[in-house]
Coordinates of C-alpha atoms in Angstrom, one line a residue:
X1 CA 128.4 -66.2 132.2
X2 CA 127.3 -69.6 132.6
X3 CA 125.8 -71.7 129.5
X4 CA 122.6 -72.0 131.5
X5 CA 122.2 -68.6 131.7
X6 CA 123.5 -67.8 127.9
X7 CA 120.8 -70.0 127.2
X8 CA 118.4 -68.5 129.1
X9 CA 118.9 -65.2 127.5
X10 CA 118.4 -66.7 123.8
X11 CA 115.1 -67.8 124.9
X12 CA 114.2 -64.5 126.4
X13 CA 110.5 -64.9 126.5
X14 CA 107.1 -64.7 129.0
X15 CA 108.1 -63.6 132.6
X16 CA 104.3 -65.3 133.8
X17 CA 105.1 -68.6 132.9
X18 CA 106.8 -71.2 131.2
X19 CA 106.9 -74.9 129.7
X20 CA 107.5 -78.3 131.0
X21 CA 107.2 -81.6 129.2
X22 CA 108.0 -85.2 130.7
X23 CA 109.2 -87.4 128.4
X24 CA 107.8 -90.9 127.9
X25 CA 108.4 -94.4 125.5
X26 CA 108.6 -93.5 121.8
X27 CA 105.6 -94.9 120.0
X28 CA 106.3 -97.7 116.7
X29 CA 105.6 -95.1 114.1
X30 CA 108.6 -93.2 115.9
X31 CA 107.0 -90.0 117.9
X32 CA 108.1 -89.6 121.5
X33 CA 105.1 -90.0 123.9
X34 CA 105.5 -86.8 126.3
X35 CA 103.2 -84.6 128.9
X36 CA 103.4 -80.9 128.2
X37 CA 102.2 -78.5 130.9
X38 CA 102.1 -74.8 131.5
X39 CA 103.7 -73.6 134.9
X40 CA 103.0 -70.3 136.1
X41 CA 106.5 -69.5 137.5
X42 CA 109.3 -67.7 135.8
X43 CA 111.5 -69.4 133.8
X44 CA 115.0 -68.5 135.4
X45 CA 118.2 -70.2 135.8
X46 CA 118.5 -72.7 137.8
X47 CA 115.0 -74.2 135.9
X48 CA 117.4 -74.1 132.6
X49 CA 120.5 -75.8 134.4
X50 CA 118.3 -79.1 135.4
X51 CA 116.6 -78.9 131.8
X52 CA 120.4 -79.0 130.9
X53 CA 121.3 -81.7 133.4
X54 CA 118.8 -84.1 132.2
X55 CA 116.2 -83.6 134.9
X56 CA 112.7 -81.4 134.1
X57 CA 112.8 -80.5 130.4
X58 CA 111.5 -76.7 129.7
X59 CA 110.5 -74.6 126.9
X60 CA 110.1 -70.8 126.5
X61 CA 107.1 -69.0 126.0
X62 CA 108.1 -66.6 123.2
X63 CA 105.1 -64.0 123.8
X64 CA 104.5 -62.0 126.5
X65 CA 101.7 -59.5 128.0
X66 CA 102.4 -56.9 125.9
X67 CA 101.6 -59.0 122.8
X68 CA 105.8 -58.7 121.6
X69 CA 108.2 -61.5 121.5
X70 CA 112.0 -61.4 121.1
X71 CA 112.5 -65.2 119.4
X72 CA 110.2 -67.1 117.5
X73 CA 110.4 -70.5 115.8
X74 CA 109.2 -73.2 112.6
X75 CA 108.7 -76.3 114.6
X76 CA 108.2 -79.1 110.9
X77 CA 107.4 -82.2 112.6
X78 CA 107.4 -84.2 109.4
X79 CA 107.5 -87.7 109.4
X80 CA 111.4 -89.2 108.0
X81 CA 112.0 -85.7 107.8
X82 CA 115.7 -85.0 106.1
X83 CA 117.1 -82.4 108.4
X84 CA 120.3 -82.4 106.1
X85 CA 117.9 -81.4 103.3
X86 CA 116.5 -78.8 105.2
X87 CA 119.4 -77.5 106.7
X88 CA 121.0 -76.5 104.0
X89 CA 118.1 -75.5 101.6
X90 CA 117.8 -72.9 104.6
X91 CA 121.5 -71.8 104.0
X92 CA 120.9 -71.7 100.4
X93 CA 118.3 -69.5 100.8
X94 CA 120.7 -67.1 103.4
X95 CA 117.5 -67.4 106.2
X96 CA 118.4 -65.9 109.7
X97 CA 117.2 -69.6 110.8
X98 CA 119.5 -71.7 113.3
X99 CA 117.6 -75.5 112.6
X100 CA 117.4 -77.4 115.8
X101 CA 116.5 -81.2 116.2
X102 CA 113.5 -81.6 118.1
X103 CA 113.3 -84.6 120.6
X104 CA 111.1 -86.6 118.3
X105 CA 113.3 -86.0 115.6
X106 CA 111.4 -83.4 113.7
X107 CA 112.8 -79.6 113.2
X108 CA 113.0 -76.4 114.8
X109 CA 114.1 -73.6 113.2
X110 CA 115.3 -70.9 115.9
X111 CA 115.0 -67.0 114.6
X112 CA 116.9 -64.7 117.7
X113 CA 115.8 -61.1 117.5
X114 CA 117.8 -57.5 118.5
X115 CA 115.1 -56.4 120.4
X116 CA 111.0 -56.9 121.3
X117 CA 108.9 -57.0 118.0
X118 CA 105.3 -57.6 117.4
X119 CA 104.3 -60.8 117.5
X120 CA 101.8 -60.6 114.5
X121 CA 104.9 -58.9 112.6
X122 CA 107.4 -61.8 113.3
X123 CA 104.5 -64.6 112.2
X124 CA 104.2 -62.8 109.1
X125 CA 107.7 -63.7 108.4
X126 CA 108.1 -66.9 109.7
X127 CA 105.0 -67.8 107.7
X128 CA 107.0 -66.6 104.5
X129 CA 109.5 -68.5 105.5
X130 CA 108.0 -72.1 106.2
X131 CA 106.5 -71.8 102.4
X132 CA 109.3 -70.7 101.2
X133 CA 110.6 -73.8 102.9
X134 CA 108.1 -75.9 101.6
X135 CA 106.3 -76.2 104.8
X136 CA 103.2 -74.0 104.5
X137 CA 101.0 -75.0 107.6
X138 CA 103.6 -76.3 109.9
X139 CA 103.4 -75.0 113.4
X140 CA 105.0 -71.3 113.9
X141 CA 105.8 -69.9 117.3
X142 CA 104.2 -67.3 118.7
X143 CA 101.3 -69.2 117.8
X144 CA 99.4 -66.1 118.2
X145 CA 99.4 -63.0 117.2
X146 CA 97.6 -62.0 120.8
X147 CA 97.4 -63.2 123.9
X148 CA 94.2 -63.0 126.6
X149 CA 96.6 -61.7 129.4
X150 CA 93.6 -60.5 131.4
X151 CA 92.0 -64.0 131.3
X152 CA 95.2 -65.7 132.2
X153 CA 96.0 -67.0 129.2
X154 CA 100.0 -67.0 128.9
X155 CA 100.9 -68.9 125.2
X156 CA 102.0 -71.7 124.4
X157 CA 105.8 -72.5 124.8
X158 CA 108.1 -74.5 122.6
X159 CA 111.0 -76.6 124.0
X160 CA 114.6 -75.6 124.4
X161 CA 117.6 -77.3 123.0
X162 CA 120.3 -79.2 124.4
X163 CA 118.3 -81.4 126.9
X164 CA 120.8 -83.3 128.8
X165 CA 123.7 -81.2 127.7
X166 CA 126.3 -82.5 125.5
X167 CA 124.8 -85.7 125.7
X168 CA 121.4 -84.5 123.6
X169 CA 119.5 -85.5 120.9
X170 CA 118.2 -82.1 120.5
X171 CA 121.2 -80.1 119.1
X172 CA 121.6 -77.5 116.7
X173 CA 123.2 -77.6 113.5
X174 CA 126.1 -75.7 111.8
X175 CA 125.7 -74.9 107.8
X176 CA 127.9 -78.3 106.9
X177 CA 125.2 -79.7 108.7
X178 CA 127.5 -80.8 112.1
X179 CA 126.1 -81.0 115.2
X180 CA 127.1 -77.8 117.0
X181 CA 128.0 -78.1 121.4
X182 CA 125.7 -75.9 123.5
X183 CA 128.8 -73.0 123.3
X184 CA 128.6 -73.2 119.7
X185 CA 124.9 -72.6 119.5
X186 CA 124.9 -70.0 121.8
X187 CA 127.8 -68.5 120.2
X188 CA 125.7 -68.3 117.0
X189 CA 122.4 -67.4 118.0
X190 CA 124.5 -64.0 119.0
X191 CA 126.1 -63.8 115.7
X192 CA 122.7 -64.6 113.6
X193 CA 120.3 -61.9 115.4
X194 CA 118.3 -59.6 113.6
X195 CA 116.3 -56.9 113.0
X196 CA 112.6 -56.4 112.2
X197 CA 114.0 -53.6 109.3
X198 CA 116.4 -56.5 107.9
X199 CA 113.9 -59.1 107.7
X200 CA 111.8 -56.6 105.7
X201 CA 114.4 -56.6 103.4
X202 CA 115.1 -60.1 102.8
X203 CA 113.7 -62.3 99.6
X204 CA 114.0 -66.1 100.1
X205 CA 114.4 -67.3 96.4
X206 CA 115.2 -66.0 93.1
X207 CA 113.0 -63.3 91.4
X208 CA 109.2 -63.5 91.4
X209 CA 108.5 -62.7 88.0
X210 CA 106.2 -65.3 87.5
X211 CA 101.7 -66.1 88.6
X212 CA 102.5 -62.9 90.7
X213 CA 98.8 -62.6 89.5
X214 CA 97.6 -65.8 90.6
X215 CA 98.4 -68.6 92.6
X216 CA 100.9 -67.4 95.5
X217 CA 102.3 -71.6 95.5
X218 CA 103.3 -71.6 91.5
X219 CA 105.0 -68.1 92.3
X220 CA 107.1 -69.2 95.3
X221 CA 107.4 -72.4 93.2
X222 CA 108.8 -70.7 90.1
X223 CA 111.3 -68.9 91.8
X224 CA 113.2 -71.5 93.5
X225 CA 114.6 -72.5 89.6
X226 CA 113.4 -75.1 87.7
X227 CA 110.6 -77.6 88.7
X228 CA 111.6 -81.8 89.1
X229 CA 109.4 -83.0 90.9
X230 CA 105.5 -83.3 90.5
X231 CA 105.6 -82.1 87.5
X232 CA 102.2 -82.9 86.3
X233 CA 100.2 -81.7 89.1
X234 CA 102.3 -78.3 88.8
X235 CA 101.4 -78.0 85.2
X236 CA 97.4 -79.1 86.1
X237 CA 98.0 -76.0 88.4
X238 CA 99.3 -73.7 85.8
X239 CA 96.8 -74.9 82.9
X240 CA 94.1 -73.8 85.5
X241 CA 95.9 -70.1 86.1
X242 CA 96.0 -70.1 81.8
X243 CA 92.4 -71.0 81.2
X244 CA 91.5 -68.4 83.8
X245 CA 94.0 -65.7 82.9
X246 CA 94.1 -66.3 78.8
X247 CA 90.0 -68.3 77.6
X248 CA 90.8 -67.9 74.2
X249 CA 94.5 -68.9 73.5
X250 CA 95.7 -70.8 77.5
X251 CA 97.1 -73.8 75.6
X252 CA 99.4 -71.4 73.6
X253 CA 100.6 -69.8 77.7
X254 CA 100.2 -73.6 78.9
X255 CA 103.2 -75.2 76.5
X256 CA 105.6 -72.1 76.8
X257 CA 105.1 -72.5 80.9
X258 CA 105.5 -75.8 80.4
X259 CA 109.1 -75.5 78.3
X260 CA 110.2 -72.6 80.4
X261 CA 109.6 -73.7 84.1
X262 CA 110.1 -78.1 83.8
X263 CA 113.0 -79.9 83.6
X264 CA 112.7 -82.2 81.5
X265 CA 109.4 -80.3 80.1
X266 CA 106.7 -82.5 80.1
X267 CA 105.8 -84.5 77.1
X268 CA 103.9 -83.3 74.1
X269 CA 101.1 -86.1 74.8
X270 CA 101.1 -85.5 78.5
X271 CA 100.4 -81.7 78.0
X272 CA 97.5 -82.6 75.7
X273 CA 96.4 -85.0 77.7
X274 CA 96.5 -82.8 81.0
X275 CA 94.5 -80.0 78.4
X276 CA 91.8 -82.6 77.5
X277 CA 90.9 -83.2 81.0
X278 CA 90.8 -79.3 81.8
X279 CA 88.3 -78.9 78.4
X280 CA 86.4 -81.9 79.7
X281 CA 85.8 -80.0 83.1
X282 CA 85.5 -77.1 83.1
X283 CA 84.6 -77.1 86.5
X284 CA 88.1 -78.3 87.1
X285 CA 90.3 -75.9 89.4
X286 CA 93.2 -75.6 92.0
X287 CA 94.0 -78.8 93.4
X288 CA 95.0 -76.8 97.3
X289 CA 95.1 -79.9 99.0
X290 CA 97.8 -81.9 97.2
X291 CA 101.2 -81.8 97.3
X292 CA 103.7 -79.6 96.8
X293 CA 100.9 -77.0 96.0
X294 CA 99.7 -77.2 99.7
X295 CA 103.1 -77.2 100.5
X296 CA 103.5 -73.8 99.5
X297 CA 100.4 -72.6 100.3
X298 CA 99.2 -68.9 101.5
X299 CA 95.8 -68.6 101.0
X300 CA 94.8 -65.3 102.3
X301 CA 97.2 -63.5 99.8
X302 CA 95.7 -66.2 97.1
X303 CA 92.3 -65.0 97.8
X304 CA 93.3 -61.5 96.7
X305 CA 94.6 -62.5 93.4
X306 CA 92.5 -61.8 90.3
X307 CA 93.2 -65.9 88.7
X308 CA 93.9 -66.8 92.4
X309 CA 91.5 -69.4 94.6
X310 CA 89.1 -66.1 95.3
X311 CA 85.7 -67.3 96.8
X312 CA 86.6 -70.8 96.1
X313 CA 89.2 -71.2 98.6
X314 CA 88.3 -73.1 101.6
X315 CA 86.5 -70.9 104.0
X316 CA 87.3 -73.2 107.2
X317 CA 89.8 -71.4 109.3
X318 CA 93.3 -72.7 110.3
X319 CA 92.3 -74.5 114.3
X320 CA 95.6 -74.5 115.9
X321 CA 96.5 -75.5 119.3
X322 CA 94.9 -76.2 122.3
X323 CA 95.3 -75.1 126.0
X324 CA 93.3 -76.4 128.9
X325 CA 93.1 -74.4 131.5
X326 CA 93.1 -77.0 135.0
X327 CA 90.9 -75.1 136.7
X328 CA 86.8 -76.0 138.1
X329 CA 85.0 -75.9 135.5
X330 CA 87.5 -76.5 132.5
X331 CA 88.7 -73.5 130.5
X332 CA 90.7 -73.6 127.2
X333 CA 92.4 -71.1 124.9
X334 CA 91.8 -72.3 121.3
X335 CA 94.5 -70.8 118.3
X336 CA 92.4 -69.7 115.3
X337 CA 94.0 -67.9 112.4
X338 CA 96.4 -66.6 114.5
X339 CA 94.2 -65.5 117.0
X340 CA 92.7 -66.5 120.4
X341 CA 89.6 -67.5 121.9
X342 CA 88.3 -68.6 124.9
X343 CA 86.0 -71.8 125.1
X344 CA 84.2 -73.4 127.8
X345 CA 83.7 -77.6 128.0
X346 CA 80.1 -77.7 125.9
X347 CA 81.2 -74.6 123.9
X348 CA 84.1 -76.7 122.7
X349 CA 81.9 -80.2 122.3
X350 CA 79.1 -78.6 120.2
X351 CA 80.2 -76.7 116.8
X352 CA 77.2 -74.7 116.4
X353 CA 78.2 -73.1 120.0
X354 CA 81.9 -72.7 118.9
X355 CA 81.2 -71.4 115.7
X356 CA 79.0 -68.3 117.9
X357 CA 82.0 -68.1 119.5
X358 CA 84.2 -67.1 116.5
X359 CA 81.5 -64.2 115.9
X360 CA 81.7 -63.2 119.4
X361 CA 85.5 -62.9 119.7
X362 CA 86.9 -63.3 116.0
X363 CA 84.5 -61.5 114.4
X364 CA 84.3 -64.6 111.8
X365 CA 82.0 -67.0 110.7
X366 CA 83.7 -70.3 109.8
X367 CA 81.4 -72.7 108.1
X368 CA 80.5 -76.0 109.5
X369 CA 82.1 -79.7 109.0
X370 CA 80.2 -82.8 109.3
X371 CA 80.1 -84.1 113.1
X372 CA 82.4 -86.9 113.2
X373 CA 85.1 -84.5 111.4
X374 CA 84.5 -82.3 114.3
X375 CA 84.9 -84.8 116.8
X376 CA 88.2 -86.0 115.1
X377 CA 89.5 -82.6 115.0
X378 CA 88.8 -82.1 119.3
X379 CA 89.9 -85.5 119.6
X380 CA 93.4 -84.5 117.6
X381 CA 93.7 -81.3 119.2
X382 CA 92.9 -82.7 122.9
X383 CA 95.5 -85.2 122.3
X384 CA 98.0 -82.4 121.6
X385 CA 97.1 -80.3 124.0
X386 CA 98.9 -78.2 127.0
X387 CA 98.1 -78.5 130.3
X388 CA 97.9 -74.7 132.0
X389 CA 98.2 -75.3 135.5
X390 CA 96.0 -72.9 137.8
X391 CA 96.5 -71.4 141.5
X392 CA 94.5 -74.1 143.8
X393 CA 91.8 -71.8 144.4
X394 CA 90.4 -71.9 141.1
X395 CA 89.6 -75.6 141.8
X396 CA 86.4 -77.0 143.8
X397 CA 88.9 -78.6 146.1
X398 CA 90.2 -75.3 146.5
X399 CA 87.2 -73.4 147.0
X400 CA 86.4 -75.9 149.7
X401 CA 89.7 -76.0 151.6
X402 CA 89.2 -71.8 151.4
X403 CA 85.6 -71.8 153.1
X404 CA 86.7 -74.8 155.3
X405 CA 89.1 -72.1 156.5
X406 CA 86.9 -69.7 156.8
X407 CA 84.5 -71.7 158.9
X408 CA 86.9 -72.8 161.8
X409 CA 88.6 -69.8 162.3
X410 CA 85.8 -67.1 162.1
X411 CA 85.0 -65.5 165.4
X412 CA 82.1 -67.2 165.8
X413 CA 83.5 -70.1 166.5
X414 CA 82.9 -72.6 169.2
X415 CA 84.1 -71.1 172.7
X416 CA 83.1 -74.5 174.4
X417 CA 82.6 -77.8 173.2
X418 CA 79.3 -78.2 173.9
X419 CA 78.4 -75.3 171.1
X420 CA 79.2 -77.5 168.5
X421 CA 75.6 -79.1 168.6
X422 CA 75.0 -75.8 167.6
X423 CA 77.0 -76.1 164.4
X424 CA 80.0 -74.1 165.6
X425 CA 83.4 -75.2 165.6
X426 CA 85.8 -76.1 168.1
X427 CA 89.3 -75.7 168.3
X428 CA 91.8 -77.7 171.1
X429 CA 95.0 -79.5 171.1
X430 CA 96.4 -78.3 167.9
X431 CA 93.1 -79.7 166.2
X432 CA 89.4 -78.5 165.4
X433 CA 86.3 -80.4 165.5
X434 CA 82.5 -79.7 164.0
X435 CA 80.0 -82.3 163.1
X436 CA 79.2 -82.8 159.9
X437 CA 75.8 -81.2 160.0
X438 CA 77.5 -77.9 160.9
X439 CA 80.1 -77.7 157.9
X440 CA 77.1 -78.7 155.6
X441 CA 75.2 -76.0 156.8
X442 CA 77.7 -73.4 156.4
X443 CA 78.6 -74.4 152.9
X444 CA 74.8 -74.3 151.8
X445 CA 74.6 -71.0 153.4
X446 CA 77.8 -69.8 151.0
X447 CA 76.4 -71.1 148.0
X448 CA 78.8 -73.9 147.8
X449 CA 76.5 -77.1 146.5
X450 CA 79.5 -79.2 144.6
X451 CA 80.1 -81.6 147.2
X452 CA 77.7 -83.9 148.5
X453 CA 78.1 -84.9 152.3
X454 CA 80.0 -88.5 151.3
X455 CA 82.7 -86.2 149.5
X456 CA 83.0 -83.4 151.9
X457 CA 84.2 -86.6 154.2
X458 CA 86.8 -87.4 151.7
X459 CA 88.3 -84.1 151.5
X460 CA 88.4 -84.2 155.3
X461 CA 90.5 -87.2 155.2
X462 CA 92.7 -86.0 153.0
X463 CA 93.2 -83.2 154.7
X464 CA 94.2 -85.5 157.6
X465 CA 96.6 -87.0 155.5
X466 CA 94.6 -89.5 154.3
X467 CA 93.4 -90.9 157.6
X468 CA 90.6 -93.0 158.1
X469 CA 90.5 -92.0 161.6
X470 CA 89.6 -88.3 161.6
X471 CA 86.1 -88.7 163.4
X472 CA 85.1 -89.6 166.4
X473 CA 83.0 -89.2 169.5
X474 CA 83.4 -85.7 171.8
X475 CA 82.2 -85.7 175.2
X476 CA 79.9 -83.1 175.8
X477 CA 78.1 -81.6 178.9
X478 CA 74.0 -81.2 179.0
X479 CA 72.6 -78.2 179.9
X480 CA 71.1 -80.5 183.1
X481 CA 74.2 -81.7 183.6
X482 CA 74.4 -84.8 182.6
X483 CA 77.2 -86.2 180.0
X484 CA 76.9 -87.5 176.5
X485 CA 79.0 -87.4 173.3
X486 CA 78.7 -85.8 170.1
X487 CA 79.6 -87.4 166.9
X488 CA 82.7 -85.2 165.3
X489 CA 85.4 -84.7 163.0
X490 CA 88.3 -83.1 162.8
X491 CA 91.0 -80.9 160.8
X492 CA 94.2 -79.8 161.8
X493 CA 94.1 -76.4 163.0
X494 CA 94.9 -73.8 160.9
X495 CA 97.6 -71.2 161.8
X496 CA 97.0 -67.4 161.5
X497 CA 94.8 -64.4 162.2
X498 CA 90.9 -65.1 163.3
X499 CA 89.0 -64.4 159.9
X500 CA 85.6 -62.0 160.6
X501 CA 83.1 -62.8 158.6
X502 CA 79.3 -61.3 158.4
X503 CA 76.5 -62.9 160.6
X504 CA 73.0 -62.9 160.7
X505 CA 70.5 -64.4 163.4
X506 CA 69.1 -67.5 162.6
X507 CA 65.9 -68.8 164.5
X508 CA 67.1 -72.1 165.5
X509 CA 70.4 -70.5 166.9
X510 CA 72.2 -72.0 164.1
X511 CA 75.1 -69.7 162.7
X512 CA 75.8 -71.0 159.7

């Protein structure tokens, strides 16, 4: 079996479409520049060999119509992001992971499945995993837990390894943290497989015997040994958890937490001084969005806890990706906690609209954020955001070319030149010719109003390859025999069966 095709089978995935990205410059703060689309074609073999050969990069979709996926990934796009760290802090912890470089230097971490499982099951556990990690809110793939098949939405796909071969920035690593050949990797993605039963049964850190009744980040936190690093905003976080859990004796609970989980413990006078300030306040709780509490973050099992965030947690939902649909008007599939919503062009501009939206399909009602945040947040995701291409009928240029068709091959079309002062068209030498009064006409009649008449010219051109000279004069005979000419332009013919359409009398003998 060839490596292309080994490949292709690790990244079994959506049979409606698939990924492509073009890569451009990378940027001064480091992040490779790159065009992402959505292509509506299988991803097969041949499409992985190029992606290996250097040509058109691809990526896998992992989810398909049927909601299930059989890979999934961590994609951590950290800035200076130690991928030896990481590498072996995912060994350490014995995680089915195989870490990947990604082509901006960031990392994805690959988990191959035995078979087809849920797609909201296999978030779950890449979610434990990426807090585990120490990435809580990093981009997991699925990025859904659903898909809208039956609107055409297909997922979003994340890229596959080994572009340009053995000559790649984006390899995998081996647990000495080596750079693995494109055999090797898919030598162990076969050997690293599992189940949805053996990931059940997997715990990524030592024992959770401590905050398992409050904070879910000082209980992932406490179990990975003792704590180093940020020591006093941990210990802000557990005097917090104390004076909720213990009013009348926390300092007592504070200073034993304090000489059991830090190393070195903290300072007498820095405990008391981090006590002061929590006596001062009492108003003083869970610092979520600092570091490295947000960075082992769940806050929908924190909100359950009885000295957990409860109703103080932030109510604003986690807005994930983006997908613009190319067709006329703009669509676009919007991630949202994991699920997905459809959005039209205003309903995405104005936040009172999207947030009806969320009630609509989500059957949530995220709160609000000051306008210009809103704008930076469509801005952000906009800039991030997949193109989904769409068949050309979906587009007014489509939709045009389609009742252009209609019009000069209908059987009421022109059966001598002369009819085409009637607005009827008239087909000879492998080209056929209507004024422009006539197509207008028939458009208007079909409810097509997008074009005005200095466009529909355009489009004819085009058409014509881009010829200016597509119109003309066509001699015509008068009904008292004398000869004029008739201003005209012209298509090339098109090829195939007559198309019947309905008719109706008109009183100025006027088809269309």
């Amino acid at each position: 079996m060839s490596d292309a095709k080994r490949l292709l089978a690790a990244f079994e995935g959506s049979s409606a479409a698939h990924g492509t990205t073009v890569v451009g410059r990378v940027g001064r703060n480091g992040k490779t520049e790159s065009k992402s689309r959505v292509v509506h074609q299988t991803l097969d073999e041949e499409k992985v060999q190029a992606h290996i050969d250097g040509g058109l990069g691809v990526g896998s979709i992992p989810i398909n119509s049927k909601n299930m996926c059989k890979f999934g990934a961590l994609d951590i796009d950290t800035y200076d992001l130690d991928l030896q760290a990481l590498n072996k802090k995912v060994h350490a912890m014995k995680m089915p992971l195989i870490l990947c470089r990604s082509k901006s230097g960031g990392a994805h971490l690959f988990l191959f499945l035995k078979d087809w499982e849920p797609a909201a099951l296999i978030r779950e556990y890449l979610t434990e995993m990426s807090i585990a990690l120490g990435h809580s809110g990093c981009e997991i793939f699925p990025k859904q837990d659903q898909i809208l098949a039956d609107r055409g939405d297909v997922g979003n796909y994340i890229n596959m390894p080994y572009y340009g071969g053995e000559i790649t920035t984006r390899y995998a690593m081996d647990k000495k943290g080596e750079a693995m050949s494109l055999k090797e990797f898919v030598d162990a993605v076969e050997k690293c497989r599992v189940s949805a039963a053996e990931l059940d049964k997997l715990q990524f850190g030592g024992e959770r015997k401590y905050f398992t009744d409050g904070p879910y980040c000082l209980e992932v936190m406490a179990s990975q040994g003792k704590i180093t690093d940020n020591r006093n905003i941990t210990m802000f976080a557990v005097g917090v958890y104390c004076r909720l859990k213990w009013p009348d004796d926390w300092k007592k609970h504070h200073e034993e937490y304090n000489r059991m989980l830090c190393e070195p413990a903290l300072e007498a006078t820095e405990i008391v001084n981090i006590q002061k300030s929590l006596e001062k306040k009492p108003t003083y709780f869970y610092q979520c969005d600092t570091c490295p509490l947000k960075d082992f973050c769940d806050k929908n099992i924190c909100k359950t806890r009885p000295y957990g965030v409860g109703n103080q947690a932030p109510d604003m939902p986690n807005v994930g990706g983006l997908t613009i649909v190319l067709s006329e008007p703009r669509l676009y599939f919007m991630d949202v906690d994991g699920q997905r919503m459809q959005l039209t062009t205003e309903q995405l501009q104005n936040q009172n609209l999207w947030q009806r939206q969320c009630m609509d399909q989500l059957s949530m009602m995220p709160p609000t954020m000051k306008p210009q945040k809103w704008q930076q947040l469509v801005n952000e995701l906009m800039s991030k955001s997949v193109k989904q291409e769409v068949p050309e009928e979906m587009t007014i240029k489509g939709q045009f070319k389609e009742l252009l068709k209609v019009y000069c091959t209908s059987r009421i079309k022109a059966m001598a030149p002369e009819e085409m002062e009637m607005g009827k068209p008239w087909t000879e030498g492998g080209l056929t010719k209507f004024t422009i009064g006539g197509i207008m006409q028939f458009l208007k009649n079909r409810g097509f109003n997008e074009y005005t008449r200095a466009e529909v010219q355009e489009r004819l051109k085009e058409l014509n390859g881009g010829q200016q000279d597509c119109h003309g004069h066509q001699a015509i005979k008068k009904p008292d025999g004398t000869r004029s000419t008739l201003r005209v332009w012209w298509v090339p013919a098109f090829e195939g069966q007559e198309i019947e359409i309905n008719t109706q009398e008109f009183a100025n003998d006027i088809p269309f």
